[in-house]
mmCIF file of C-alpha atoms in Angstrom:
data_model
loop_
_atom_site.group_PDB
_atom_site.id
_atom_site.type_symbol
_atom_site.label_atom_id
_atom_site.label_comp_id
_atom_site.label_asym_id
_atom_site.label_seq_id
_atom_site.Cartn_x
_atom_site.Cartn_y
_atom_site.Cartn_z
ATOM 1 C CA MET Q 245 69.100 51.734 79.556
ATOM 2 C CA ILE Q 246 70.632 51.400 82.922
ATOM 3 C CA ASN Q 247 69.816 47.923 84.742
ATOM 4 C CA ASN Q 248 69.916 47.542 88.494
ATOM 5 C CA HIS Q 249 73.535 46.252 88.487
ATOM 6 C CA SER Q 250 74.832 49.214 86.511
ATOM 7 C CA PHE Q 251 72.992 51.432 88.687
ATOM 8 C CA ALA Q 252 74.477 49.966 91.820
ATOM 9 C CA LEU Q 253 77.900 50.342 90.277
ATOM 10 C CA LEU Q 254 77.300 53.864 89.707
ATOM 11 C CA LEU Q 255 75.901 54.483 92.931
ATOM 12 C CA ILE Q 256 78.873 52.976 94.668
ATOM 13 C CA ALA Q 257 81.362 54.947 92.585
ATOM 14 C CA VAL Q 258 79.451 58.264 93.467
ATOM 15 C CA VAL Q 259 79.476 57.402 97.307
ATOM 16 C CA ALA Q 260 83.237 56.491 97.107
ATOM 17 C CA ASN Q 261 83.998 59.721 95.486
ATOM 18 C CA LEU Q 262 81.965 61.658 98.121
ATOM 19 C CA TRP Q 263 83.483 59.553 100.899
ATOM 20 C CA SER Q 264 86.974 60.225 99.786
ATOM 21 C CA GLY Q 265 86.583 63.976 99.941
ATOM 22 C CA SER Q 266 86.902 64.689 96.380
ATOM 23 C CA SER Q 267 84.152 66.151 94.255
ATOM 24 C CA ALA Q 268 83.071 66.659 90.799
ATOM 25 C CA ALA Q 269 83.887 70.347 90.875
ATOM 26 C CA ALA Q 270 87.359 71.027 89.579
ATOM 27 C CA ASP Q 271 89.908 71.589 92.284
ATOM 28 C CA ASP Q 272 93.792 72.471 91.892
ATOM 29 C CA THR Q 273 96.615 70.326 93.267
ATOM 30 C CA ASP Q 274 96.444 71.548 96.779
ATOM 31 C CA GLY Q 275 92.852 70.441 96.940
ATOM 32 C CA ASN Q 276 91.300 73.928 97.157
ATOM 33 C CA VAL Q 277 88.329 74.730 94.975
ATOM 34 C CA PRO Q 278 89.257 77.887 92.610
ATOM 35 C CA ILE Q 279 87.526 81.050 93.110
ATOM 36 C CA ALA Q 280 85.885 82.900 90.459
ATOM 37 C CA PRO Q 281 87.610 86.023 89.364
ATOM 38 C CA LEU Q 282 86.296 89.370 90.512
ATOM 39 C CA PRO Q 283 84.197 91.434 88.007
ATOM 40 C CA ALA Q 284 86.307 93.673 85.792
ATOM 41 C CA GLY Q 285 84.211 96.889 86.458
ATOM 42 C CA ARG Q 286 85.422 99.260 88.945
ATOM 43 C CA TYR Q 287 83.107 101.818 90.406
ATOM 44 C CA ALA Q 288 83.105 104.655 92.983
ATOM 45 C CA CYS Q 289 79.682 105.366 94.565
ATOM 46 C CA GLN Q 290 78.753 108.596 96.652
ATOM 47 C CA VAL Q 291 76.352 107.430 99.428
ATOM 48 C CA ASP Q 292 74.487 108.721 102.302
ATOM 49 C CA THR Q 293 75.492 106.989 105.449
ATOM 50 C CA VAL Q 294 73.903 106.215 109.002
ATOM 51 C CA ALA Q 295 76.357 108.596 110.504
ATOM 52 C CA GLY Q 296 74.536 111.380 108.575
ATOM 53 C CA LYS Q 297 77.561 112.212 106.328
ATOM 54 C CA GLN Q 298 78.138 111.500 102.801
ATOM 55 C CA GLY Q 299 80.617 108.730 102.016
ATOM 56 C CA LEU Q 300 82.617 106.766 99.351
ATOM 57 C CA ALA Q 301 82.242 103.092 98.396
ATOM 58 C CA LEU Q 302 84.540 101.465 96.192
ATOM 59 C CA ILE Q 303 82.824 98.519 94.428
ATOM 60 C CA GLN Q 304 83.917 95.723 91.613
ATOM 61 C CA ALA Q 305 80.972 95.076 89.633
ATOM 62 C CA HIS Q 306 79.690 93.871 86.286
ATOM 63 C CA ASP Q 307 77.889 97.081 85.630
ATOM 64 C CA LYS Q 308 76.961 100.257 87.297
ATOM 65 C CA GLN Q 309 73.422 99.010 88.384
ATOM 66 C CA GLU Q 310 75.175 96.234 90.213
ATOM 67 C CA ALA Q 311 77.634 98.564 91.761
ATOM 68 C CA ALA Q 312 74.636 100.601 93.188
ATOM 69 C CA ARG Q 313 72.901 97.547 94.652
ATOM 70 C CA VAL Q 314 76.136 96.354 96.306
ATOM 71 C CA ALA Q 315 77.028 99.901 97.600
ATOM 72 C CA ALA Q 316 73.766 100.168 99.188
ATOM 73 C CA GLY Q 317 74.653 97.421 101.677
ATOM 74 C CA THR Q 318 78.176 98.262 102.298
ATOM 75 C CA SER Q 319 80.396 100.299 104.553
ATOM 76 C CA ALA Q 320 81.603 103.611 103.333
ATOM 77 C CA VAL Q 321 84.318 105.947 104.091
ATOM 78 C CA THR Q 322 82.742 109.200 105.238
ATOM 79 C CA VAL Q 323 83.794 112.692 104.178
ATOM 80 C CA ALA Q 324 84.570 113.178 108.125
ATOM 81 C CA GLY Q 325 87.105 110.371 107.745
ATOM 82 C CA GLY Q 326 85.112 107.756 109.519
ATOM 83 C CA SER Q 327 83.311 104.689 108.355
ATOM 84 C CA SER Q 328 79.755 104.029 108.529
ATOM 85 C CA PRO Q 329 76.961 101.731 106.500
ATOM 86 C CA ALA Q 330 75.477 103.285 103.576
ATOM 87 C CA THR Q 331 71.770 104.123 103.593
ATOM 88 C CA ALA Q 332 71.256 105.388 99.997
ATOM 89 C CA VAL Q 333 73.365 105.639 96.820
ATOM 90 C CA LEU Q 334 73.424 108.951 95.242
ATOM 91 C CA GLN Q 335 75.729 108.249 92.238
ATOM 92 C CA CYS Q 336 78.100 105.627 91.009
ATOM 93 C CA ILE Q 337 80.731 106.384 88.492
ATOM 94 C CA ASP Q 338 83.066 104.120 86.312
ATOM 95 C CA VAL Q 339 86.422 105.169 87.669
ATOM 96 C CA SER Q 340 87.946 104.766 84.444
ATOM 97 C CA ARG Q 341 86.099 107.392 82.665
ATOM 98 C CA GLU Q 342 83.722 109.249 84.751
ATOM 99 C CA SER Q 343 83.632 111.931 87.437
ATOM 100 C CA PHE Q 344 81.101 112.822 90.274
ATOM 101 C CA THR Q 345 78.575 115.774 89.405
ATOM 102 C CA ASP Q 346 79.212 116.933 92.919
ATOM 103 C CA ARG Q 347 82.430 118.902 92.578
ATOM 104 C CA ASP Q 348 83.163 118.769 96.196
ATOM 105 C CA PHE Q 349 82.619 115.062 96.498
ATOM 106 C CA GLN Q 350 84.754 114.702 93.235
ATOM 107 C CA LYS Q 351 87.432 116.580 95.038
ATOM 108 C CA PHE Q 352 87.270 114.155 98.206
ATOM 109 C CA TYR Q 353 87.332 111.208 95.988
ATOM 110 C CA ARG Q 354 90.475 112.366 94.012
ATOM 111 C CA GLU Q 355 92.171 113.170 97.403
ATOM 112 C CA MET Q 356 91.281 109.748 98.925
ATOM 113 C CA PRO Q 357 94.506 107.553 99.406
ATOM 114 C CA MET Q 358 94.309 104.466 97.472
#
């Protein structure tokens, strides 16, 4: 059971900790909070774009469904060589083991400098 004195001391310690700029979150020696690692999955998504051209969005995600959700709101490199926001996702592939079903788009993807 915490009495009023213990609670007051705990509150002072928390306030002092916050005031000093430190936090309960782990930080490294230079004071920066570490960033979580990126998801391991690498996906390439064929999308329709605002420009009216198909485009390619390269996405890191946990799974193909997440990749499709992310691709739907990202900018893609179009087959015409420009950049345009995606409006719809046509297909996402795991780059380590899949190919696009559209042969022309697969060729565009293969020839894309990375």
